[in-house]
Short mmCIF file of C-alpha atoms in Angstrom, two decimals:
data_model
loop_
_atom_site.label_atom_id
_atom_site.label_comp_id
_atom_site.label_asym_id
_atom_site.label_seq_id
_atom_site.Cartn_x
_atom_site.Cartn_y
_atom_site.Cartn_z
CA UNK A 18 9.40 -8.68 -23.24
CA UNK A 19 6.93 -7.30 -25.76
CA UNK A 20 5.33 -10.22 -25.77
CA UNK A 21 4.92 -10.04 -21.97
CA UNK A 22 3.42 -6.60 -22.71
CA UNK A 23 1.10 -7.99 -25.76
CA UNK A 24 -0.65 -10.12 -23.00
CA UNK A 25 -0.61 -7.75 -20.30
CA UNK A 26 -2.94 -5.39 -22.67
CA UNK A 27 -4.71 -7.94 -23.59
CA UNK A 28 -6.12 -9.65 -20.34
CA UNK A 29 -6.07 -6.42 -18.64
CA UNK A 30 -9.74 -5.44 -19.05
CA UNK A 31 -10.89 -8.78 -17.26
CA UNK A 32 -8.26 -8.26 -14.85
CA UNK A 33 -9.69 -4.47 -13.93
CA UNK A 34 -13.37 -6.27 -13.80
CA UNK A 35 -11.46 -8.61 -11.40
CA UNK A 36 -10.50 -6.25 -9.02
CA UNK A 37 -13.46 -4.13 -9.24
CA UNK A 38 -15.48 -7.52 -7.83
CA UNK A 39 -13.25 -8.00 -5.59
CA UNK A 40 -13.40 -4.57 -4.45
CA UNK A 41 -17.31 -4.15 -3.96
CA UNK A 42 -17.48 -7.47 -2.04
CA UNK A 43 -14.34 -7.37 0.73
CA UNK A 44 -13.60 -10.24 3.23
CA UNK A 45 -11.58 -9.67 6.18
CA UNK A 46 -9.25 -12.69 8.14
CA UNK A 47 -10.02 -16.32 7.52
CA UNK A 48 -13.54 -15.28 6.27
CA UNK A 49 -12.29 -14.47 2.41
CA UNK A 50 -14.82 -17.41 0.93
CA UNK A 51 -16.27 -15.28 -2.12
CA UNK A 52 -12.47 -13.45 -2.71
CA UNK A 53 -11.05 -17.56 -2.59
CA UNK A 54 -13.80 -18.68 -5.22
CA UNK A 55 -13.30 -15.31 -7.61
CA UNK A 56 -9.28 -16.43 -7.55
CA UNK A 57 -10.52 -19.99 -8.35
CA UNK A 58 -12.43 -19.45 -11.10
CA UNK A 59 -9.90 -16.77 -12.76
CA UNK A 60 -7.10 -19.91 -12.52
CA UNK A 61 -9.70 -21.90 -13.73
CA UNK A 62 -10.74 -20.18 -17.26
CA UNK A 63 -6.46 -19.09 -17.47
CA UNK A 64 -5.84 -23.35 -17.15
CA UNK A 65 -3.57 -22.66 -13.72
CA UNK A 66 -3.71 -25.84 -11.65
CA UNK A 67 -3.91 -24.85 -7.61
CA UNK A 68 -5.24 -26.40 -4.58
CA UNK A 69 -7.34 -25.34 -1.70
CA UNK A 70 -7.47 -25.10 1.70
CA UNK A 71 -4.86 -23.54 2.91
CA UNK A 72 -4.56 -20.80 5.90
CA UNK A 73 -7.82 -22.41 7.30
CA UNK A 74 -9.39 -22.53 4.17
CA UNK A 75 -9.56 -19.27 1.75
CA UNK A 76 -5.74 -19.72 1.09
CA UNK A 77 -4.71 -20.84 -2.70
CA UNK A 78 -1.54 -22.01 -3.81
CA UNK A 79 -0.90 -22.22 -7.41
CA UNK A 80 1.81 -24.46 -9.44
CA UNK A 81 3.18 -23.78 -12.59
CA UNK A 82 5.73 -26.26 -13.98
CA UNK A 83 8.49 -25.41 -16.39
CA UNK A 84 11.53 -27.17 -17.64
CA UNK A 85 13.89 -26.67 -14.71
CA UNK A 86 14.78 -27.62 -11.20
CA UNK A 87 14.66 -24.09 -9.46
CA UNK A 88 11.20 -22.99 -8.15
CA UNK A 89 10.11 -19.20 -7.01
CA UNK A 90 6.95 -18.03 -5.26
CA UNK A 91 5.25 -15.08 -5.70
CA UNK A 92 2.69 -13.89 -2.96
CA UNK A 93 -0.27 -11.57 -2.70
CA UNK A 94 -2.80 -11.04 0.64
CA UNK A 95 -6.76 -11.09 0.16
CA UNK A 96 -8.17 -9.66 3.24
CA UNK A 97 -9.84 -6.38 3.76
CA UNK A 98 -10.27 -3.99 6.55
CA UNK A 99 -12.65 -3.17 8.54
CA UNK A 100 -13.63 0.28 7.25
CA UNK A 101 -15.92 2.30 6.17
CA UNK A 102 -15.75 2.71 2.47
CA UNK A 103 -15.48 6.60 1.69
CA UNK A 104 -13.99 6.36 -1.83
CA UNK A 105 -17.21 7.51 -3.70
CA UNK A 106 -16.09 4.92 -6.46
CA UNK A 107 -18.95 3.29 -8.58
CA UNK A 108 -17.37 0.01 -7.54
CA UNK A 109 -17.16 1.17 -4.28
CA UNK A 110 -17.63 -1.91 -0.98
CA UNK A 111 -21.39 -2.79 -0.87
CA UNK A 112 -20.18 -4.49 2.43
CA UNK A 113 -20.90 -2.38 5.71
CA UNK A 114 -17.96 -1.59 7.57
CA UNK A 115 -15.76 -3.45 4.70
CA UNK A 116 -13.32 -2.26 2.68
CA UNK A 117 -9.41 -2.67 0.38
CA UNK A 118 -7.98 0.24 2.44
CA UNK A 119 -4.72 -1.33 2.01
CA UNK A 120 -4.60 -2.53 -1.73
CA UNK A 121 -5.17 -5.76 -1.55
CA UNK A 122 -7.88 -6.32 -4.05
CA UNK A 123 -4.53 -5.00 -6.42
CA UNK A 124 -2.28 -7.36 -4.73
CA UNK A 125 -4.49 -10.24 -5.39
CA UNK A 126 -5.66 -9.14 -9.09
CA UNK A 127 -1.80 -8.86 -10.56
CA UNK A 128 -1.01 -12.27 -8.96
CA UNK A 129 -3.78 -13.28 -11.06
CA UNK A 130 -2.48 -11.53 -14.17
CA UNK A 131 0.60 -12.84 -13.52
CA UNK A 132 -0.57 -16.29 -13.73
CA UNK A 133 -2.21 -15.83 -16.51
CA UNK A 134 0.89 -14.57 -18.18
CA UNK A 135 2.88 -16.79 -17.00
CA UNK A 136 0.63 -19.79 -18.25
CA UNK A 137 0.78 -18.47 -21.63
CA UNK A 138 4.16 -18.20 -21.56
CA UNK A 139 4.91 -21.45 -19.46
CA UNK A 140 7.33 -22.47 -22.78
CA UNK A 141 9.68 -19.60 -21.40
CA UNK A 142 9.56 -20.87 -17.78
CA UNK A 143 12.54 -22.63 -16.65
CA UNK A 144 11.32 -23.78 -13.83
CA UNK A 145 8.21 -24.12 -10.91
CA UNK A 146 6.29 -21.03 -10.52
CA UNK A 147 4.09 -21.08 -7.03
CA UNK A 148 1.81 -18.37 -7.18
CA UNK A 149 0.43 -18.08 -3.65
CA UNK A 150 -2.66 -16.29 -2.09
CA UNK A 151 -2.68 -15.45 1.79
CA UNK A 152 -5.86 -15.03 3.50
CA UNK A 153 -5.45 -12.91 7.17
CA UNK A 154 -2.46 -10.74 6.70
CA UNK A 155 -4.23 -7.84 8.37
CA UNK A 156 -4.27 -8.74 12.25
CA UNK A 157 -3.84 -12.19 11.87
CA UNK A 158 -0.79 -13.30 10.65
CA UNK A 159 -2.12 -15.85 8.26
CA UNK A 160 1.46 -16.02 6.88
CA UNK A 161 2.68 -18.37 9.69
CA UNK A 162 0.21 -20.74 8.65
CA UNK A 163 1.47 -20.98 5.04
CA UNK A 164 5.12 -21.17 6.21
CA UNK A 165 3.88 -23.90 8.90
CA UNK A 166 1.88 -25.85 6.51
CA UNK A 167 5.35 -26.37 4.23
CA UNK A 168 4.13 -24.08 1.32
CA UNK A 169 7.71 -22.73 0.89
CA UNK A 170 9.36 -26.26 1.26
CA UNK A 171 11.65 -26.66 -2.46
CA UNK A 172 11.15 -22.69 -2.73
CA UNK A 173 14.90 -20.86 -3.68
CA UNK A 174 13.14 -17.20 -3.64
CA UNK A 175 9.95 -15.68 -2.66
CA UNK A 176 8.80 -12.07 -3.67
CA UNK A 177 5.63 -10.11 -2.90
CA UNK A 178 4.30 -6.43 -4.41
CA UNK A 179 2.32 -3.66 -1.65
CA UNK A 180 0.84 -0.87 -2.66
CA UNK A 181 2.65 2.19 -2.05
CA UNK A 182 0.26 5.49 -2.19
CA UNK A 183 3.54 7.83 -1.25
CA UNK A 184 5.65 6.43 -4.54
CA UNK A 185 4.83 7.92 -7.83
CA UNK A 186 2.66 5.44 -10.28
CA UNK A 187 4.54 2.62 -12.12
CA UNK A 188 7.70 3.19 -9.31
CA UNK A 189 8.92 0.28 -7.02
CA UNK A 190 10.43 1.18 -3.80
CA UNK A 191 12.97 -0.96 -2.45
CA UNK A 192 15.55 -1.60 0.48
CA UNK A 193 17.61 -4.68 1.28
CA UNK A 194 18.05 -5.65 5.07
CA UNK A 195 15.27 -4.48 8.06
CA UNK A 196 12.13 -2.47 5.49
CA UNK A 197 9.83 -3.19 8.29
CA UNK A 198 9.33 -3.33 12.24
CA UNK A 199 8.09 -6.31 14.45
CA UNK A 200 4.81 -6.01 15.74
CA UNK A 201 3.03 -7.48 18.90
CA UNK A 202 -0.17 -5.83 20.62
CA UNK A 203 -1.14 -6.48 24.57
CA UNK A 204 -4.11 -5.49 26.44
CA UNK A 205 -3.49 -4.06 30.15
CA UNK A 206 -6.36 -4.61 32.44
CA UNK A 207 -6.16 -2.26 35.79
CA UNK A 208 -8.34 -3.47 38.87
CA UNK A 209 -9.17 -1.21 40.88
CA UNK A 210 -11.91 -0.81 43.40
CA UNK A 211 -15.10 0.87 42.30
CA UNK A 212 -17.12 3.95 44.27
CA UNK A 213 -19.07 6.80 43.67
CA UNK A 214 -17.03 9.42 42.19
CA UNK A 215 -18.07 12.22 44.55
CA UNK A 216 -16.45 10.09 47.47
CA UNK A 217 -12.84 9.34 45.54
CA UNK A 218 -11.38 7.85 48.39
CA UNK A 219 -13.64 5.33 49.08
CA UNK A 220 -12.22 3.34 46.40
CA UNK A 221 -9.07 2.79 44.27
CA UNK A 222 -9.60 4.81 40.66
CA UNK A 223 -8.17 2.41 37.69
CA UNK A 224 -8.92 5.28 35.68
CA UNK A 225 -6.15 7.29 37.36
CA UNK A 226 -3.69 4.55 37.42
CA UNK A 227 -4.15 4.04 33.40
CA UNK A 228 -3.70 7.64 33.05
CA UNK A 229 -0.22 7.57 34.90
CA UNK A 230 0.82 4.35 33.12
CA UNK A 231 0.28 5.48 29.34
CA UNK A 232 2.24 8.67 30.68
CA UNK A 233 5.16 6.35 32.37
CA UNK A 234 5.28 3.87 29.10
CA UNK A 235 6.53 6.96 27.08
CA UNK A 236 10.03 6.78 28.94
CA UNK A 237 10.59 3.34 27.46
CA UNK A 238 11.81 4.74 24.18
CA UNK A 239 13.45 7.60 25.12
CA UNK A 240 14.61 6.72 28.38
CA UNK A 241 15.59 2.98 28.20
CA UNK A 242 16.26 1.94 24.46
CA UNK A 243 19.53 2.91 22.66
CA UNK A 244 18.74 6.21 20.12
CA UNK A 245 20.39 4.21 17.49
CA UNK A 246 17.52 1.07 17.67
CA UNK A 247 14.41 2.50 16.34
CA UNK A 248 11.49 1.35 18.46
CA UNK A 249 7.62 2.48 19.25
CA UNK A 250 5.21 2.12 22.65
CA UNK A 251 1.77 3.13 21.11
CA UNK A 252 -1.25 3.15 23.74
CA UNK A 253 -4.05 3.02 21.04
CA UNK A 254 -7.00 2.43 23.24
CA UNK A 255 -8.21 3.00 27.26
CA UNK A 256 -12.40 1.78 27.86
CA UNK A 257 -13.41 2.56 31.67
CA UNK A 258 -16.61 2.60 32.81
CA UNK A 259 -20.04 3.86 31.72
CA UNK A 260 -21.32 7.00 34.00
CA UNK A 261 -20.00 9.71 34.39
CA UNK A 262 -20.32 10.13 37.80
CA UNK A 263 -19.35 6.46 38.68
CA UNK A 264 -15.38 5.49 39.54
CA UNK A 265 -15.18 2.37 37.83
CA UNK A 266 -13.84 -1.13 38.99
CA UNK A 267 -11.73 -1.98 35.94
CA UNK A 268 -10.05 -0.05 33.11
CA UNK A 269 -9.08 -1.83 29.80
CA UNK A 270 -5.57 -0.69 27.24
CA UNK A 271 -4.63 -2.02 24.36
CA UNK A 272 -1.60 -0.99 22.35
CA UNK A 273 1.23 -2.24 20.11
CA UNK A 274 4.82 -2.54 20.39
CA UNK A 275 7.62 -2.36 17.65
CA UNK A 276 11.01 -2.79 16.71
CA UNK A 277 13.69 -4.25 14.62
CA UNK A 278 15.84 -6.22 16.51
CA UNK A 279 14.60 -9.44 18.81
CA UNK A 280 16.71 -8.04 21.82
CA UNK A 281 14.47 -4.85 21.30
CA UNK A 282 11.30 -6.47 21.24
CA UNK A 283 11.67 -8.44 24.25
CA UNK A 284 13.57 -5.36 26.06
CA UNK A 285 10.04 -3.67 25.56
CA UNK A 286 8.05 -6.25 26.36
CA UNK A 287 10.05 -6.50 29.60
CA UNK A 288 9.54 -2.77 30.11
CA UNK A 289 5.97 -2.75 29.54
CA UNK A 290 5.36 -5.53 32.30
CA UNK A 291 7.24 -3.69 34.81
CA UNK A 292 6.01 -0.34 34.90
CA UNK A 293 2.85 -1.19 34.39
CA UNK A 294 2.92 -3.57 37.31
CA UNK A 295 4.85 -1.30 39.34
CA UNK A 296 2.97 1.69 38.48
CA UNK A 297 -0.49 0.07 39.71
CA UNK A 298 0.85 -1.46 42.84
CA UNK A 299 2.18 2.29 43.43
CA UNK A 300 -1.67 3.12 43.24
CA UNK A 301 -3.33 0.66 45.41
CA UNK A 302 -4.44 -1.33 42.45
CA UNK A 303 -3.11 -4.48 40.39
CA UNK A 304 -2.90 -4.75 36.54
CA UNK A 305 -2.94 -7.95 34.37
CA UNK A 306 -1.20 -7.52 31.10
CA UNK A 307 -2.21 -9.84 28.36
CA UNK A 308 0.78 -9.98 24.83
CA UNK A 309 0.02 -11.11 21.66
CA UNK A 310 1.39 -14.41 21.32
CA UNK A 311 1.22 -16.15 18.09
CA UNK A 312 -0.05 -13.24 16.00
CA UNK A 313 3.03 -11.19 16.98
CA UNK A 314 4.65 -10.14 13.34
CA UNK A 315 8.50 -10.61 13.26
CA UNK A 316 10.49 -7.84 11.75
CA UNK A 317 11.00 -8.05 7.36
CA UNK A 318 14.62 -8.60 6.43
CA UNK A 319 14.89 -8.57 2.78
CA UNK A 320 17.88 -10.72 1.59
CA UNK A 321 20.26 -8.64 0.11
CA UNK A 322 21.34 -10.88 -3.14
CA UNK A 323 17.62 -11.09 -3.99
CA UNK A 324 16.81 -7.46 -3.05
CA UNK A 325 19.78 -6.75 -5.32
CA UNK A 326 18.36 -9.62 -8.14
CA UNK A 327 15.04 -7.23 -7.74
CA UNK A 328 16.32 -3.78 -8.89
CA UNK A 329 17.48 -5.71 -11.64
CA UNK A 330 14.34 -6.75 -12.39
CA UNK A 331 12.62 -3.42 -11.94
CA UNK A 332 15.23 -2.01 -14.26
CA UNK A 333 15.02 -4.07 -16.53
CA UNK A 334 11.41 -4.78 -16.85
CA UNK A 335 9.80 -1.33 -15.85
CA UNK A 336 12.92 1.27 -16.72
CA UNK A 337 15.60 2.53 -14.96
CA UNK A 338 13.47 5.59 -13.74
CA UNK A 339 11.37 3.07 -11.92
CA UNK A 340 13.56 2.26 -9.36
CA UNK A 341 13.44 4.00 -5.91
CA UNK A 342 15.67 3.52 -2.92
CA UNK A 343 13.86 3.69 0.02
CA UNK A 344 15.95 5.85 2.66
CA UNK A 345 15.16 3.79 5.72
CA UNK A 346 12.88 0.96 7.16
CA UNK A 347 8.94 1.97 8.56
CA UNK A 348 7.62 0.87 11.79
CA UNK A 349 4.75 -0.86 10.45
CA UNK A 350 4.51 -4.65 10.14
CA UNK A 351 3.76 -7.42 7.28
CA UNK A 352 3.56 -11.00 7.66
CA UNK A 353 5.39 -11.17 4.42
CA UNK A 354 8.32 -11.50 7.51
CA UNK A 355 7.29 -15.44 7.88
CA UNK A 356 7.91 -16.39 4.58
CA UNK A 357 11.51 -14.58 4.64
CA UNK A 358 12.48 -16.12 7.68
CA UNK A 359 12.12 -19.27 6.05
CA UNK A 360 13.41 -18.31 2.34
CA UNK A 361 15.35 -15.61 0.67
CA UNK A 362 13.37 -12.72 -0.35
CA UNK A 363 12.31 -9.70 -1.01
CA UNK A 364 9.32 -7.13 -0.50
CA UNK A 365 8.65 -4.38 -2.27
CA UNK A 366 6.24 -0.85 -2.51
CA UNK A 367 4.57 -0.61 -5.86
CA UNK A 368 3.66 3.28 -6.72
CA UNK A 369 0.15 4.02 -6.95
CA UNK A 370 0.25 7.92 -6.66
CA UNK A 371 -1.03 9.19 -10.18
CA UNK A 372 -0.25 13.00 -9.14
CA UNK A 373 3.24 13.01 -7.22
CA UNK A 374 2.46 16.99 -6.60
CA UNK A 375 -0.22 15.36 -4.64
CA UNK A 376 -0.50 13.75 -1.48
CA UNK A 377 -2.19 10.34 -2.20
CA UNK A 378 -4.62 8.99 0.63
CA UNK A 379 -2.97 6.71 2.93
CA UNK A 380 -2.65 3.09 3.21
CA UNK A 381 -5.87 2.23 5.85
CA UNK A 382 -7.51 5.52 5.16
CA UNK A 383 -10.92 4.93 3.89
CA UNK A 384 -10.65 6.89 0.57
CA UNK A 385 -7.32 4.60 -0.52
CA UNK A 386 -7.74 3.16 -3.58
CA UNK A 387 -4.81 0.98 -5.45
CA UNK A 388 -6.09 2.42 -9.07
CA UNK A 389 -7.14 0.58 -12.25
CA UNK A 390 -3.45 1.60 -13.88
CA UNK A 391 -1.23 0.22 -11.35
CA UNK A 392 -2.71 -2.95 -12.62
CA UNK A 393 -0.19 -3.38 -15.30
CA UNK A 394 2.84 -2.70 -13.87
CA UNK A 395 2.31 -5.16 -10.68
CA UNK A 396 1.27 -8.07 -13.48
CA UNK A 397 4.52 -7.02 -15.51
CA UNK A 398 6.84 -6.94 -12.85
CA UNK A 399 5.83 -10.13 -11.02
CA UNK A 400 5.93 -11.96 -14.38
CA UNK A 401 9.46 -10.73 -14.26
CA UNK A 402 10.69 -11.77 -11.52
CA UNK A 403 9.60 -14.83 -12.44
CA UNK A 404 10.99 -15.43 -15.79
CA UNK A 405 13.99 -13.60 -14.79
CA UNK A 406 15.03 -15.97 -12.05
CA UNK A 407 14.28 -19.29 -13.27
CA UNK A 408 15.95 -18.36 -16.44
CA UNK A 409 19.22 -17.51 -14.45
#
């Protein structure tokens, strides 16, 4: 291990200079070109063989071979937001409307550090390494494409770091079985029948019937899901017309849905068609509902033996005081779920919070920032896991 740590401090100032470029120049789904060619060219100069192509294009999957017949993957996600920078860093986006507000510059740069550690210490390796980088894991669901394209195919594990703002720097959080919710989205369109709003009842107001169907969509959760199954009806957005003294023809909705359990998700969905069907006919006017299809996110199990195989690891490799249990599972979503479906797994929250007596910006807020000394304990960590199971 102090080996491990030799290397870590010695590659970590390129490794900061990594991120920092990554940083300044974000790429959000499917469009990570410049992020895909930065990776490249840091596997290139560290000797890591990978190939191209994947996930549409900006994916990378790199191979390191051992002596051994087991093989683990490690993954990290490239994509940005689409926010407005308001960090006041000096590497700060230099892309409009661009920005890491979810870490992922730090996810990619200790996968890279990783790799390079690995490599150096490929005599210790026991086994196949695949170090793999996802493109569109905000929105997308570029995951599916790297499970569908047979990445995983000969993979016994598969393990991925996210920043974790609310955990105390250098921590891991971590939680066997459901950590995080399904997600799908749907837009509702209402038709109605447009007039002039001094003369109401000339027409049929959509804006009124989306008013009274984000109100009736609340008694999904509390009225027709069990209190034990966690679940969420969010109504995020409502666009209607453009004067203000104009009753519009349409009104537009989109929102998201979330649970654990399949049953629950397609309970909701269910729910959501109904009312909102039911609640527009009620009003004179009709209502189209569009779901999200193949972009939905599946809940995250993480497998308990490798969850388990993980605190280990943290233990062992960052301290016992590293280790946090996380209390229950969050309603967000991560297309990390994919590649557990397919292999056991597990996905864990890496502390970033320098100041625990401080409340960190959130992940998606646009003064997040993953932080330069996180670094090291992500690259440390994932080497571990590594080493740790193909040695076992």
């Amino acid at each position: 291990m102090d080996t491990i740590n030799h290397t870590i401090t010695d590659i970590l100032p390129e490794l900061i200079e990594l991120r920092h470029a990554i940083h300044r120049h974000p790429e959000i789904r499917f469009e990570e070109h410049q992020t895909s060619d930065r990776i490249a060219h840091f596997l290139d100069e560290a000797g890591v063989p990978y190939k191209r192509g994947y996930a549409k294009g900006t994916g990378i999957v790199a191979v390191i071979e051992g002596n051994g017949p087991k093989t683990v993957a490690l993954r990290a996600d490239i994509d940005a937001l689409e926010i407005q920078e308001q960090t006041g860093l000096p590497f700060a986006s230099e892309i409009p409307n661009r920005m890491h507000a979810c870490g992922h510059d730090g996810h990619t740069t200790c996968l890279c550090g990783a790799a390079k550690v690995l490599m150096r210490h490929r005599d210790q390796l026991h086994g196949t390494v695949k170090l793999i980088f996802q493109p569109a894991e905000e929105q997308a669901a570029g995951g599916r494409f790297i499970v569908q394209e047979g990445v995983l195919e000969g993979v016994d594990a598969v393990f991925a770091l996210h920043a974790g703002p609310s955990l105390p720097l250098g921590t891991v959080g971590v939680r066997d079985g459901w950590l995080m919710a399904s997600a799908d989205w749907f837009q509702i369109t209402i038709h109605g029948i447009g007039c002039h709003g001094a003369d109401p009842g000339a027409g049929v107001d959509p804006v009124l019937v989306a008013a009274h169907i984000v109100t009736a969509l609340q008694s999904i959760v509390s009225r027709e899901i069990d209190p034990w199954h966690a679940a969420v009806v969010t109504i995020a957005t409502i666009n209607a017309g453009h004067a203000s003294n104009i009753i519009p023809d349409t009104a537009q909705m989109t929102g998201t849905y979330r649970s654990f359990r399949p049953e629950i998700h397609e309970k909701l969905r269910d729910s959501i068609r109904r009312i909102t069907e039911n609640v527009a006919t009620a009003f004179r006017a009709t209502a189209t509902i569009r779901f999200g299809g193949e972009e939905a996110y599946p809940a995250l199990y993480n497998d308990e033996r490798m969850t388990q195989f993980a605190r280990e690891t943290i233990t062992e490799a960052l301290g016992p005081d590293a280790l946090i249990e996380l209390p229950y599972p969050i309603m967000a979503a991560e297309d990390f779920s994919y590649y557990l479906q397919a292999v056991p797994g597990s996905f864990m929250f890496l502390g970033t919070n320098p100041n625990p007596d401080t409340q960190a910006p959130s992940l998606h807020s646009p003064r997040f920032d993953f932080g330069d000394a996180t670094i090291p304990h992500g690259v440390k960590l994932m080497s571990s896991l590594a080493l740790r199971f193909l040695s076992e």
